[in-house]
Coordinates of C-alpha atoms and ligand atoms in Angstrom, one line a residue:
Chain A
X170 CA -8.8 8.6 39.3
X171 CA -12.4 9.2 38.5
X172 CA -13.6 10.2 35.1
X173 CA -15.0 13.7 35.1
X174 CA -15.8 14.1 31.4
X175 CA -16.4 11.3 28.9
X176 CA -17.0 12.0 25.2
X177 CA -18.1 9.0 23.2
X178 CA -18.4 8.8 19.5
X179 CA -19.2 12.5 19.1
X180 CA -20.2 13.8 15.7
X181 CA -21.1 17.4 15.0
X182 CA -22.1 19.0 11.8
X183 CA -22.7 22.5 10.5
X184 CA -25.4 21.9 8.0
X185 CA -23.9 19.4 5.6
X186 CA -20.3 20.0 6.7
X187 CA -19.2 17.3 9.2
X188 CA -16.8 19.1 11.5
X189 CA -16.3 16.4 14.1
X190 CA -16.5 12.8 13.1
X191 CA -17.0 10.3 15.9
X192 CA -14.4 11.3 18.4
X193 CA -14.0 9.8 21.8
X194 CA -11.9 11.0 24.7
X195 CA -12.1 11.5 28.5
X196 CA -10.8 13.8 31.1
X197 CA -10.1 12.6 34.6
X198 CA -10.5 14.7 37.7
X199 CA -7.5 16.8 38.4
X200 CA -6.0 16.4 34.9
X201 CA -4.9 18.8 32.3
X202 CA -5.9 17.3 29.0
X203 CA -5.1 19.0 25.7
X204 CA -6.6 18.7 22.3
X205 CA -4.2 19.7 19.6
X206 CA -4.4 19.8 15.8
X207 CA -4.2 22.1 12.9
X208 CA -6.7 24.7 11.7
X209 CA -10.1 23.4 11.1
X210 CA -9.5 20.1 12.9
X211 CA -12.6 20.5 14.9
X212 CA -11.2 21.5 18.3
X213 CA -13.4 24.6 18.9
X214 CA -16.4 22.7 17.6
X215 CA -15.8 20.0 20.2
X216 CA -15.6 22.6 23.0
X217 CA -18.7 24.5 21.8
X218 CA -20.6 21.2 21.8
X219 CA -19.5 20.3 25.3
X220 CA -20.7 23.8 26.4
X221 CA -24.1 23.2 24.8
X222 CA -23.7 25.9 22.2
X223 CA -24.0 23.3 19.5
X224 CA -26.1 20.1 19.5
X225 CA -24.3 16.9 18.5
X226 CA -25.4 15.0 15.5
X227 CA -24.7 11.7 17.4
X228 CA -22.7 10.5 20.3
X229 CA -22.9 11.3 24.0
X230 CA -21.2 13.6 26.5
X231 CA -21.3 12.6 30.1
X232 CA -20.1 14.7 33.0
X233 CA -19.7 13.1 36.4
X234 CA -21.6 10.1 35.0
X235 CA -24.6 12.2 33.9
X236 CA -25.4 12.8 30.2
X237 CA -25.2 16.5 29.4
X238 CA -25.5 16.6 25.6
X239 CA -28.9 18.0 24.8
X240 CA -28.7 20.5 27.7
X241 CA -28.8 24.2 26.8
X242 CA -25.7 26.3 27.3
X243 CA -26.7 27.8 30.6
X244 CA -27.6 24.5 32.1
X245 CA -24.2 23.1 31.2
X246 CA -22.7 26.0 33.3
X247 CA -24.9 25.0 36.2
X248 CA -23.4 21.5 36.1
X249 CA -20.0 23.0 36.6
X250 CA -18.4 23.5 33.2
X251 CA -17.3 26.9 32.1
X252 CA -15.4 28.0 29.0
X253 CA -13.0 30.7 27.9
X254 CA -14.0 30.7 24.3
X255 CA -11.9 31.2 21.1
X256 CA -11.5 34.8 20.3
X257 CA -12.0 35.9 23.9
X258 CA -15.6 37.0 23.5
X259 CA -15.5 39.4 26.5
X260 CA -18.3 41.9 26.8
X261 CA -16.6 44.9 25.2
X262 CA -18.9 47.6 26.4
X263 CA -18.8 46.5 30.1
X264 CA -16.0 47.2 32.5
X265 CA -13.5 44.5 33.6
X266 CA -15.2 44.1 36.9
X267 CA -18.7 43.8 35.3
X268 CA -17.3 41.1 33.1
X269 CA -15.9 39.2 36.1
X270 CA -19.3 39.6 37.9
X271 CA -21.0 38.0 34.9
X272 CA -18.6 35.1 35.2
X273 CA -20.3 34.4 38.6
X274 CA -23.8 35.0 37.2
X275 CA -25.3 31.8 38.5
X276 CA -23.7 31.9 42.0
X277 CA -25.3 33.3 45.1
X278 CA -22.5 32.7 47.6
X279 CA -21.4 36.4 48.1
X280 CA -18.4 35.8 50.3
X281 CA -17.1 32.9 48.2
X282 CA -17.5 35.1 45.0
X283 CA -15.5 37.8 46.7
X284 CA -12.8 35.3 47.5
X285 CA -12.7 34.1 43.9
X286 CA -12.5 37.7 42.7
X287 CA -9.4 38.2 44.8
X288 CA -8.0 34.9 43.7
X289 CA -8.3 35.6 39.9
X290 CA -6.9 39.1 40.4
X291 CA -4.0 37.6 42.2
X292 CA -3.4 35.3 39.2
X293 CA -3.8 38.2 36.8
X294 CA -2.6 41.4 38.6
X295 CA -2.8 43.3 35.3
X296 CA -6.6 43.1 35.6
X297 CA -6.6 44.7 39.0
X298 CA -5.3 47.9 37.6
X299 CA -8.0 48.0 35.0
X300 CA -11.1 47.1 36.9
X301 CA -13.1 50.1 35.8
X302 CA -11.9 50.1 32.2
X303 CA -14.2 49.1 29.4
X304 CA -13.1 45.7 28.5
X305 CA -13.3 46.4 24.7
X306 CA -10.6 49.1 25.1
X307 CA -8.0 46.7 26.6
X308 CA -5.1 45.1 24.6
X309 CA -5.6 41.7 23.1
X310 CA -3.5 40.0 25.8
X311 CA -5.4 41.7 28.6
X312 CA -8.7 40.7 27.1
X313 CA -7.4 37.1 27.0
X314 CA -6.5 37.2 30.7
X315 CA -10.0 38.6 31.3
X316 CA -11.6 35.8 29.4
X317 CA -9.8 33.2 31.4
X318 CA -10.4 35.0 34.7
X319 CA -14.1 35.4 33.8
X320 CA -14.5 31.6 33.2
X321 CA -12.8 31.0 36.5
X322 CA -15.3 33.2 38.3
X323 CA -17.9 30.5 37.7
X324 CA -15.8 28.3 40.0
X325 CA -16.1 25.3 37.6
X326 CA -15.1 21.8 38.2
X327 CA -14.0 21.6 34.6
X328 CA -12.5 24.6 32.8
X329 CA -12.5 24.6 29.0
X330 CA -9.8 26.9 27.5
X331 CA -9.9 27.5 23.7
X332 CA -6.5 28.8 22.5
X333 CA -5.8 31.0 25.6
X334 CA -2.4 31.9 24.1
X335 CA -3.6 33.1 20.7
X336 CA -2.1 36.3 19.5
X337 CA -0.1 36.9 22.7
X338 CA 3.5 38.0 23.0
X339 CA 5.9 35.2 24.2
X340 CA 6.2 36.6 27.7
X341 CA 2.4 36.6 28.0
X342 CA 2.2 33.1 26.5
X343 CA 4.5 31.9 29.3
X344 CA 2.4 33.7 31.9
X345 CA -0.8 32.1 30.6
X346 CA 0.6 28.6 30.7
X347 CA 2.1 29.2 34.2
X348 CA -1.3 30.3 35.3
X349 CA -3.0 27.2 33.8
X350 CA -0.7 25.1 35.9
X351 CA -1.6 27.1 39.0
X352 CA -5.3 26.9 38.3
X353 CA -5.0 23.1 38.2
X354 CA -3.0 23.1 41.5
X355 CA -5.9 25.0 43.0
X356 CA -8.1 22.0 42.1
X357 CA -9.7 22.7 38.8
X358 CA -9.6 20.2 36.0
X359 CA -8.7 21.6 32.6
X360 CA -9.4 20.7 29.0
X361 CA -7.1 22.8 26.9
X362 CA -7.3 23.4 23.2
X363 CA -4.2 24.8 21.6
X364 CA -2.4 25.6 18.4
X365 CA 0.7 26.1 20.4
X366 CA 1.2 22.3 20.7
X367 CA 4.7 22.5 22.2
X368 CA 3.6 24.6 25.2
X369 CA 0.3 22.7 25.6
X370 CA 2.1 19.3 25.7
X371 CA 4.5 20.8 28.2
X372 CA 1.8 21.5 30.8
X373 CA -0.7 18.7 30.0
X374 CA -0.8 15.2 31.4
X375 CA -2.4 13.6 28.3
X376 CA -3.2 14.8 24.8
X377 CA -5.4 14.0 21.9
X378 CA -4.3 14.9 18.4
X379 CA -7.3 15.8 16.1
X380 CA -7.1 15.8 12.4
X381 CA -10.0 16.8 10.2
X382 CA -12.6 15.8 12.8
X383 CA -11.1 12.5 14.0
X384 CA -8.7 11.6 16.8
X385 CA -5.5 10.6 15.1
X386 CA -3.3 9.9 18.1
X387 CA -3.6 10.1 21.8
X388 CA -1.5 9.4 24.9
X389 CA 0.8 10.7 27.5
X390 CA 1.8 14.3 26.8
X391 CA 5.5 13.9 27.2
X392 CA 5.5 10.8 25.0
X393 CA 3.6 12.5 22.3
X394 CA 5.9 15.5 22.5
X395 CA 8.8 13.2 21.5
X396 CA 6.8 11.3 18.9
X397 CA 8.3 11.8 15.5
X398 CA 5.0 12.2 13.7
X399 CA 3.7 14.7 16.1
X400 CA 7.0 16.6 16.1
X401 CA 6.9 16.8 12.3
X402 CA 3.3 17.9 11.9
X403 CA 2.7 20.1 14.9
X404 CA 5.9 21.1 16.6
X405 CA 7.7 22.4 13.5
X406 CA 10.5 19.9 13.9
Chain B
X165 CA 13.7 68.8 19.2
X166 CA 14.9 67.0 16.0
X167 CA 13.3 67.9 12.8
X168 CA 11.7 64.5 12.3
X169 CA 10.1 64.7 15.8
X170 CA 8.8 68.2 15.0
X171 CA 7.3 67.1 11.7
X172 CA 5.7 64.1 13.5
X173 CA 4.2 66.3 16.1
X174 CA 2.6 68.6 13.6
X175 CA 1.3 65.7 11.7
X176 CA -0.2 64.2 14.8
X177 CA -1.9 67.5 15.7
X178 CA -3.2 68.1 12.2
X179 CA -4.5 64.8 11.2
X180 CA -8.3 64.9 11.3
X181 CA -9.4 62.4 8.7
X182 CA -9.2 62.2 5.0
X183 CA -10.0 65.4 3.0
X184 CA -13.3 63.9 2.1
X185 CA -14.2 63.3 5.7
X186 CA -13.2 66.8 6.7
X187 CA -15.3 68.3 3.9
X188 CA -18.3 66.1 4.8
X189 CA -18.0 67.1 8.4
X190 CA -17.8 70.8 7.5
X191 CA -21.0 70.5 5.4
X192 CA -22.8 68.6 8.2
X193 CA -21.7 71.2 10.8
X194 CA -22.8 74.1 8.6
X195 CA -26.2 72.5 7.8
X196 CA -26.7 71.7 11.5
X197 CA -25.8 75.2 12.6
X198 CA -28.1 76.8 10.0
X199 CA -31.0 74.5 10.9
X200 CA -30.4 75.1 14.6
X201 CA -30.3 78.8 14.0
X202 CA -33.6 78.7 12.1
X203 CA -35.3 76.7 14.9
X204 CA -33.9 79.1 17.5
X205 CA -35.3 82.1 15.6
X206 CA -38.7 80.4 15.3
X207 CA -38.8 79.5 19.0
X208 CA -37.7 83.0 20.2
X209 CA -40.1 84.8 17.9
X210 CA -43.0 82.7 19.3
X211 CA -41.8 83.1 22.8
X212 CA -41.8 86.9 22.5
X213 CA -45.1 86.9 20.6
X214 CA -47.1 84.8 23.0
X215 CA -45.3 83.5 26.1
X216 CA -48.2 81.8 27.9
X217 CA -49.4 80.0 24.8
X218 CA -45.8 78.9 24.3
X219 CA -45.6 77.5 27.8
X220 CA -48.9 75.7 27.3
X221 CA -48.0 73.9 24.1
X222 CA -44.5 73.2 25.5
X223 CA -46.1 71.3 28.4
X224 CA -48.5 69.5 26.1
X225 CA -45.6 68.6 23.8
X226 CA -43.6 67.3 26.8
X227 CA -46.5 65.2 27.9
X228 CA -46.9 63.7 24.4
X229 CA -43.1 63.2 24.4
X230 CA -43.3 61.0 27.5
X231 CA -46.1 59.0 25.9
X232 CA -43.9 58.5 22.8
X233 CA -41.0 57.5 25.1
X234 CA -43.0 54.6 26.5
X235 CA -43.6 53.3 23.0
X236 CA -40.1 54.2 21.7
X237 CA -38.5 52.2 24.4
X238 CA -40.1 49.0 23.1
X239 CA -38.5 49.5 19.7
X240 CA -35.1 50.3 21.2
X241 CA -35.1 47.5 23.8
X242 CA -35.9 44.9 21.1
X243 CA -33.4 46.4 18.6
X244 CA -30.8 46.5 21.3
X245 CA -31.1 42.9 22.2
X246 CA -31.7 41.1 18.8
X247 CA -31.2 43.9 16.2
X248 CA -34.7 43.6 15.0
X249 CA -36.9 46.6 14.1
X250 CA -40.2 45.3 15.5
X251 CA -42.7 46.9 13.1
X252 CA -45.5 45.3 15.0
X253 CA -44.7 47.3 18.1
X254 CA -46.9 50.3 17.3
X255 CA -49.8 47.9 16.7
X256 CA -49.3 46.3 20.1
X257 CA -49.7 49.8 21.5
X258 CA -53.0 50.1 19.5
X259 CA -54.2 46.9 21.0
X260 CA -53.3 48.3 24.4
X261 CA -55.6 51.3 23.8
X262 CA -58.5 48.9 22.9
X263 CA -57.8 46.6 25.8
X264 CA -57.9 49.6 28.2
X265 CA -61.1 50.9 26.6
X266 CA -62.9 47.6 27.0
X267 CA -61.5 47.0 30.5
X268 CA -62.7 50.3 31.9
X269 CA -65.9 51.0 30.0
X270 CA -67.3 47.6 28.9
X271 CA -66.0 45.1 31.4
X272 CA -66.0 47.3 34.5
X273 CA -68.6 49.9 33.3
X274 CA -66.8 52.9 34.6
X275 CA -67.7 56.2 32.8
X276 CA -67.0 59.0 35.2
X277 CA -64.2 60.3 37.4
X278 CA -64.9 59.1 40.8
X279 CA -63.3 56.7 43.3
X280 CA -64.5 53.6 41.4
X281 CA -63.2 55.2 38.2
X282 CA -59.8 55.8 39.7
X283 CA -59.5 52.3 41.0
X284 CA -60.5 50.9 37.7
X285 CA -57.9 53.1 36.0
X286 CA -55.1 51.6 38.2
X287 CA -56.4 48.1 37.7
X288 CA -56.5 48.8 34.0
X289 CA -52.9 50.0 34.1
X290 CA -51.7 46.7 35.5
X291 CA -54.0 44.7 33.3
X292 CA -53.0 46.5 30.1
X293 CA -49.3 46.1 31.0
X294 CA -49.8 42.4 31.6
X295 CA -51.8 42.0 28.4
X296 CA -49.4 43.7 26.1
X297 CA -46.4 42.2 27.8
X298 CA -47.8 38.8 27.6
X299 CA -48.8 39.3 23.9
X300 CA -45.3 40.5 23.1
X301 CA -43.8 37.4 24.7
X302 CA -46.1 35.2 22.5
X303 CA -45.2 37.2 19.4
X304 CA -41.5 36.7 20.0
X305 CA -41.9 33.1 20.9
X306 CA -43.9 32.1 17.8
X307 CA -43.0 34.7 15.1
X308 CA -39.4 35.7 15.7
X309 CA -37.5 33.1 17.8
X310 CA -37.2 30.5 15.0
X311 CA -35.8 33.1 12.7
X312 CA -33.1 34.3 15.1
X313 CA -30.3 32.8 13.1
X314 CA -31.9 33.5 9.7
X315 CA -30.7 36.5 7.5
X316 CA -32.0 39.7 9.0
X317 CA -34.5 40.4 6.3
X318 CA -36.6 37.4 7.3
X319 CA -37.6 38.5 10.8
X320 CA -38.1 42.0 9.4
X321 CA -40.6 40.8 6.9
X322 CA -42.2 38.6 9.6
X323 CA -42.6 41.7 11.8
X324 CA -44.5 43.5 9.0
X325 CA -46.7 40.4 8.8
X326 CA -47.3 40.5 12.5
X327 CA -48.2 44.2 12.2
X328 CA -50.9 43.3 9.7
X329 CA -52.3 40.6 11.9
X330 CA -52.5 42.9 14.9
X331 CA -54.2 45.6 12.8
X332 CA -56.6 43.0 11.6
X333 CA -57.5 42.2 15.2
X334 CA -57.8 45.9 15.8
X335 CA -60.3 46.3 13.0
X336 CA -62.4 43.4 14.3
X337 CA -62.2 44.7 17.8
X338 CA -62.6 48.4 17.3
X339 CA -64.3 48.7 14.0
X340 CA -62.8 50.5 11.0
X341 CA -63.7 54.0 12.2
X342 CA -62.5 56.0 15.2
X343 CA -64.4 55.3 18.4
X344 CA -65.0 57.7 21.3
X345 CA -64.8 56.5 24.9
X346 CA -65.7 58.1 28.2
X347 CA -62.8 59.1 30.4
X348 CA -62.4 58.2 34.0
X349 CA -59.6 60.7 34.6
X350 CA -60.6 64.2 35.8
X351 CA -61.3 66.5 32.9
X352 CA -60.7 69.7 34.7
X353 CA -57.7 71.9 34.5
X354 CA -55.8 74.4 36.7
X355 CA -54.0 77.6 36.0
X356 CA -50.5 78.6 36.9
X357 CA -49.4 82.1 35.9
X358 CA -52.0 82.2 33.2
X359 CA -51.0 78.8 31.8
X360 CA -53.7 76.2 31.7
X361 CA -52.6 72.7 32.7
X362 CA -55.0 69.7 32.4
X363 CA -55.1 67.3 35.4
X364 CA -54.7 64.4 33.0
X365 CA -51.4 65.9 31.9
X366 CA -50.2 65.7 35.5
X367 CA -51.5 62.2 35.9
X368 CA -49.7 61.1 32.7
X369 CA -46.5 62.5 34.1
X370 CA -47.0 60.8 37.4
X371 CA -47.6 57.4 35.8
X372 CA -45.0 57.6 33.0
X373 CA -42.0 59.0 35.0
X374 CA -41.9 56.2 37.6
X375 CA -42.2 53.6 34.9
X376 CA -39.2 55.1 33.1
X377 CA -37.3 55.2 36.3
X378 CA -38.3 51.6 37.1
X379 CA -37.1 50.5 33.7
X380 CA -33.8 52.3 34.1
X381 CA -33.3 50.6 37.5
X382 CA -34.2 47.1 36.1
X383 CA -31.7 47.5 33.3
X384 CA -28.8 48.9 35.2
X385 CA -29.2 47.4 38.7
X386 CA -30.9 44.0 38.6
X387 CA -29.7 40.5 37.6
X388 CA -32.2 40.4 34.7
X389 CA -30.8 43.7 33.5
X390 CA -27.2 42.4 33.6
X391 CA -28.4 39.4 31.6
X392 CA -30.1 41.7 29.1
X393 CA -26.9 43.8 28.6
X394 CA -24.8 40.7 28.3
X395 CA -27.2 39.1 25.8
X396 CA -27.3 42.3 23.8
X397 CA -23.5 42.3 23.4
X398 CA -22.8 38.6 22.7
X399 CA -25.4 35.9 22.9
X400 CA -23.1 32.9 22.9
X401 CA -20.8 34.5 25.5
X402 CA -23.9 35.2 27.6
X403 CA -24.8 31.5 27.4
X404 CA -21.3 30.6 28.6
X405 CA -21.9 32.7 31.7
X406 CA -25.0 30.6 32.5
X407 CA -27.5 33.2 31.2
X408 CA -30.7 31.7 29.8
X409 CA -30.7 33.7 26.5
X410 CA -34.2 32.7 25.4
X411 CA -35.7 33.7 28.8
X412 CA -33.8 37.0 28.7
X413 CA -35.1 37.9 25.3
X414 CA -38.6 37.0 26.4
X415 CA -38.2 39.2 29.4
X416 CA -37.1 42.1 27.1
X417 CA -40.2 41.7 25.0
X418 CA -42.3 41.6 28.1
X419 CA -41.1 44.9 29.4
X420 CA -41.2 46.5 26.0
X421 CA -44.8 45.3 25.7
X422 CA -45.8 46.3 29.2
X423 CA -44.6 49.9 28.5
X424 CA -46.6 49.9 25.3
X425 CA -49.7 48.7 27.3
X426 CA -49.2 51.5 29.8
X427 CA -48.9 54.0 26.9
X428 CA -52.1 52.5 25.4
X429 CA -54.1 53.2 28.6
X430 CA -52.7 56.7 29.0
X431 CA -53.4 57.6 25.4
X432 CA -56.9 56.3 25.5
X433 CA -57.7 58.1 28.8
X434 CA -56.2 61.4 27.7
X435 CA -57.6 61.6 24.2
X436 CA -60.7 59.4 24.7
X437 CA -60.5 57.9 21.2
X438 CA -59.2 54.7 19.7
X439 CA -58.6 53.6 16.1
X440 CA -57.2 50.5 14.5
X441 CA -54.5 52.5 12.7
X442 CA -53.2 54.3 15.7
X443 CA -50.3 51.9 15.9
X444 CA -49.1 53.0 12.5
X445 CA -49.3 56.7 13.4
X446 CA -47.8 56.7 16.8
X447 CA -45.5 53.8 16.0
X448 CA -43.8 55.9 13.3
X449 CA -43.4 58.8 15.7
X450 CA -42.0 56.5 18.4
X451 CA -39.7 54.8 15.9
X452 CA -38.4 58.2 14.7
X453 CA -37.8 59.1 18.4
X454 CA -35.8 55.9 18.9
X455 CA -33.7 56.6 15.8
X456 CA -33.3 60.2 16.7
X457 CA -31.9 59.2 20.1
X458 CA -29.8 56.4 18.7
X459 CA -31.6 53.1 18.3
X460 CA -30.6 50.6 20.9
X461 CA -29.9 53.4 23.4
X462 CA -32.5 53.6 26.2
X463 CA -31.7 57.2 27.3
X464 CA -31.6 58.1 23.7
X465 CA -35.1 56.9 23.1
X466 CA -36.5 59.0 26.0
X467 CA -34.5 62.0 24.8
X468 CA -35.6 61.6 21.2
X469 CA -39.2 61.1 22.2
X470 CA -39.4 64.2 24.4
X471 CA -37.7 66.3 21.7
X472 CA -40.1 65.1 19.1
X473 CA -43.0 65.6 21.4
X474 CA -42.0 69.2 22.1
X475 CA -41.1 70.0 18.4
X476 CA -44.5 68.6 17.4
X477 CA -46.3 70.4 20.2
X478 CA -44.7 73.7 19.3
X479 CA -45.3 73.3 15.6
X480 CA -48.9 72.3 16.0
X481 CA -49.9 74.8 18.7
X482 CA -47.9 78.0 18.1
X483 CA -49.4 80.9 16.2
X484 CA -46.3 81.3 14.1
X485 CA -45.7 77.8 12.7
X486 CA -46.6 75.3 10.0
X487 CA -49.6 74.1 11.9
X488 CA -51.1 70.7 12.6
X489 CA -51.5 69.6 9.0
X490 CA -47.7 69.6 8.6
X491 CA -47.2 67.7 11.9
X492 CA -46.4 64.3 10.2
X493 CA -44.2 66.0 7.6
X494 CA -42.1 67.6 10.3
X495 CA -41.6 64.3 12.0
X496 CA -40.6 62.5 8.8
X497 CA -38.3 65.4 7.8
X498 CA -36.5 64.9 11.1
X499 CA -36.3 61.1 10.5
X500 CA -34.8 61.6 7.0
X501 CA -32.4 64.3 8.2
X502 CA -31.0 61.9 11.0
X503 CA -30.8 59.0 8.6
X504 CA -28.8 61.0 6.2
X505 CA -26.6 63.1 8.5
X506 CA -26.4 61.2 11.8
X507 CA -27.6 57.6 11.4
X508 CA -26.2 56.7 14.8
X509 CA -28.6 59.2 16.4
X510 CA -27.9 61.8 19.1
X511 CA -26.6 59.4 21.8
X512 CA -25.7 56.5 19.6
X513 CA -22.0 55.5 19.3
X514 CA -21.1 57.7 22.2
X515 CA -19.8 56.0 25.4
X516 CA -23.3 55.5 26.8
X517 CA -24.2 51.9 26.9
X518 CA -26.5 50.1 24.5
X519 CA -29.3 48.5 26.4
Ligands
ATP97 N1 -20.3 28.3 11.9 C1 -19.8 27.4 11.1 N2 -20.4 27.1 9.9 C2 -19.9 26.3 9.0 N3 -18.8 25.6 9.2 C3 -18.1 25.8 10.3 C4 -18.5 26.8 11.3 N4 -17.6 26.8 12.3 C5 -16.6 25.9 11.9 N5 -16.9 25.4 10.8 C6 -16.1 24.4 10.1 O1 -15.9 23.3 10.9 C7 -14.5 22.8 10.9 C8 -13.9 22.8 12.3 O2 -13.9 24.1 12.8 P1 -13.3 24.4 14.2 O3 -13.5 25.8 14.5 O4 -13.8 23.4 15.2 O5 -11.7 24.1 14.0 P2 -10.5 24.3 15.0 O6 -9.9 23.0 15.2 O7 -11.0 25.0 16.2 O8 -9.6 25.3 14.2 P3 -8.7 26.5 14.6 O9 -7.4 25.9 15.2 O10 -8.4 27.2 13.4 O11 -9.5 27.3 15.6 C9 -13.8 23.7 9.9 O12 -13.7 23.1 8.7 C10 -14.7 24.9 9.8 O13 -14.6 25.5 8.6
MG98 MG1 -10.7 26.8 17.0

């Protein structure tokens, strides 16, 4: 399988605080790869850097063989990477359907956009009932669905999901993870960041365990899920 | 119904905030009603006393209100998108008046209202809008952009500095005393039911109203407008949608500046005077308008500006009133009253959308 995203020796700092310290990983086409790790491990920082919201201190990020670190956020979207960010970050004073439209901001293919619109509403029927509601007035779970749906409207080759299950009731968590599997079946590669390590390892092909800015372990998701160290630290076992 | 349910129902119906909030709201309501009643009495007394004069100053006030609206929108657009009160905006308008004067009188040598004068007027409209829009882009690029992530006080102080720089250019360009210019708009007037209306009032309406409609269309209907609204709500999220945030902010400064340029030309051609400190005077009025309407809210800025224009017009021109020398005081009093009692403004915080 061909490598879609390759992160090499990436370091990112906020002022003097090093949040990510030389991590390397890759995501192949068609995979679900998850980054797990406890609070402050540097997971969101990594995703924000891939999306061009932060500039790396050193290291490279290549996407389809092309270097993308140093690109601005909107140019990264053009290359085919979209993100559902931590904390949802939907546009609260716009309606659900306006939010979805913005997800397709860079696209011009009207009929394809309409098809994707139907596709995401099929994945999240709850959103269909609320198309004209102001997004900020929706429940947290509904906002999370909107954030994922909005990121899909960009029809990315690589979808970055930052804690899509955060703060959701168990039924919704299950729904979100089922949906992630479906999205991959429809041909989108996924890099998933999760606190909910058990669920993440369950849907992922491979995983990287981050700890205070470094990759501590990596490998096949099922194997990591049964690894003693991982179980102790992240799966509450 | 069980007793508990009954109690709960009463509680739900009666809860209207803490006692403090209720008292405060009552005081605000009473003060608002008293003030409103006084204003009504004043207006009715004048209306009965001298109806034609009332109509005349009302129209004049409305005209000035539209002019203020063009400037107020620049404050509100910029505040809406980067939460900066751009103190230099009034001075940009002032440079617009000077640019228009030079364009029409010095560079194109037009002094009378004839066909050439008219053509020059419309050329000046486009040129002044481009000049002020372009200048505003440069101001954002070089003075504000680097400070976007700095504490809010930093760009605020920078804005005051930019205001001084623009005033300095104004002094060099205009001189330190007011200057009179010939007007290329018709100076005649016509009479409807005994009310005199100047042609240049009509022209101002015909130029300003389409510009306001155009702006509203740009913001609500176009791709750029969508990008502006998204950027105003969450810059990083906008980036993740593929929106070029820097370009969007530049664009916002450009349209705010262009409206100020149009206002500069209209002011210069209706009053025939320019002065380096005009930006301070009209800027304050326009800023007050933006705050009155709810800063960040486009409809609010227009509403606030028209209200202030009319109030000022009535106060300055009616026989029973405080008169022109109290004009500024009236405007500042309005500003202070809003700041104290309704800091969100008339349309702020309601469901209407910011930018
Ligand atoms: N804007 C910021 N300024 C300074 N430090 C930051 C900033 N954002 C994150 N950090 C620090 O960087 C480190 C990594 O943060 P990051 O958000 O990437 O963690 P995370 O793995 O996503 O954690 P969580 O699971 O809690 O979301 C933390 O120590 C955090 O305090
Ligand atoms: Mg995080």
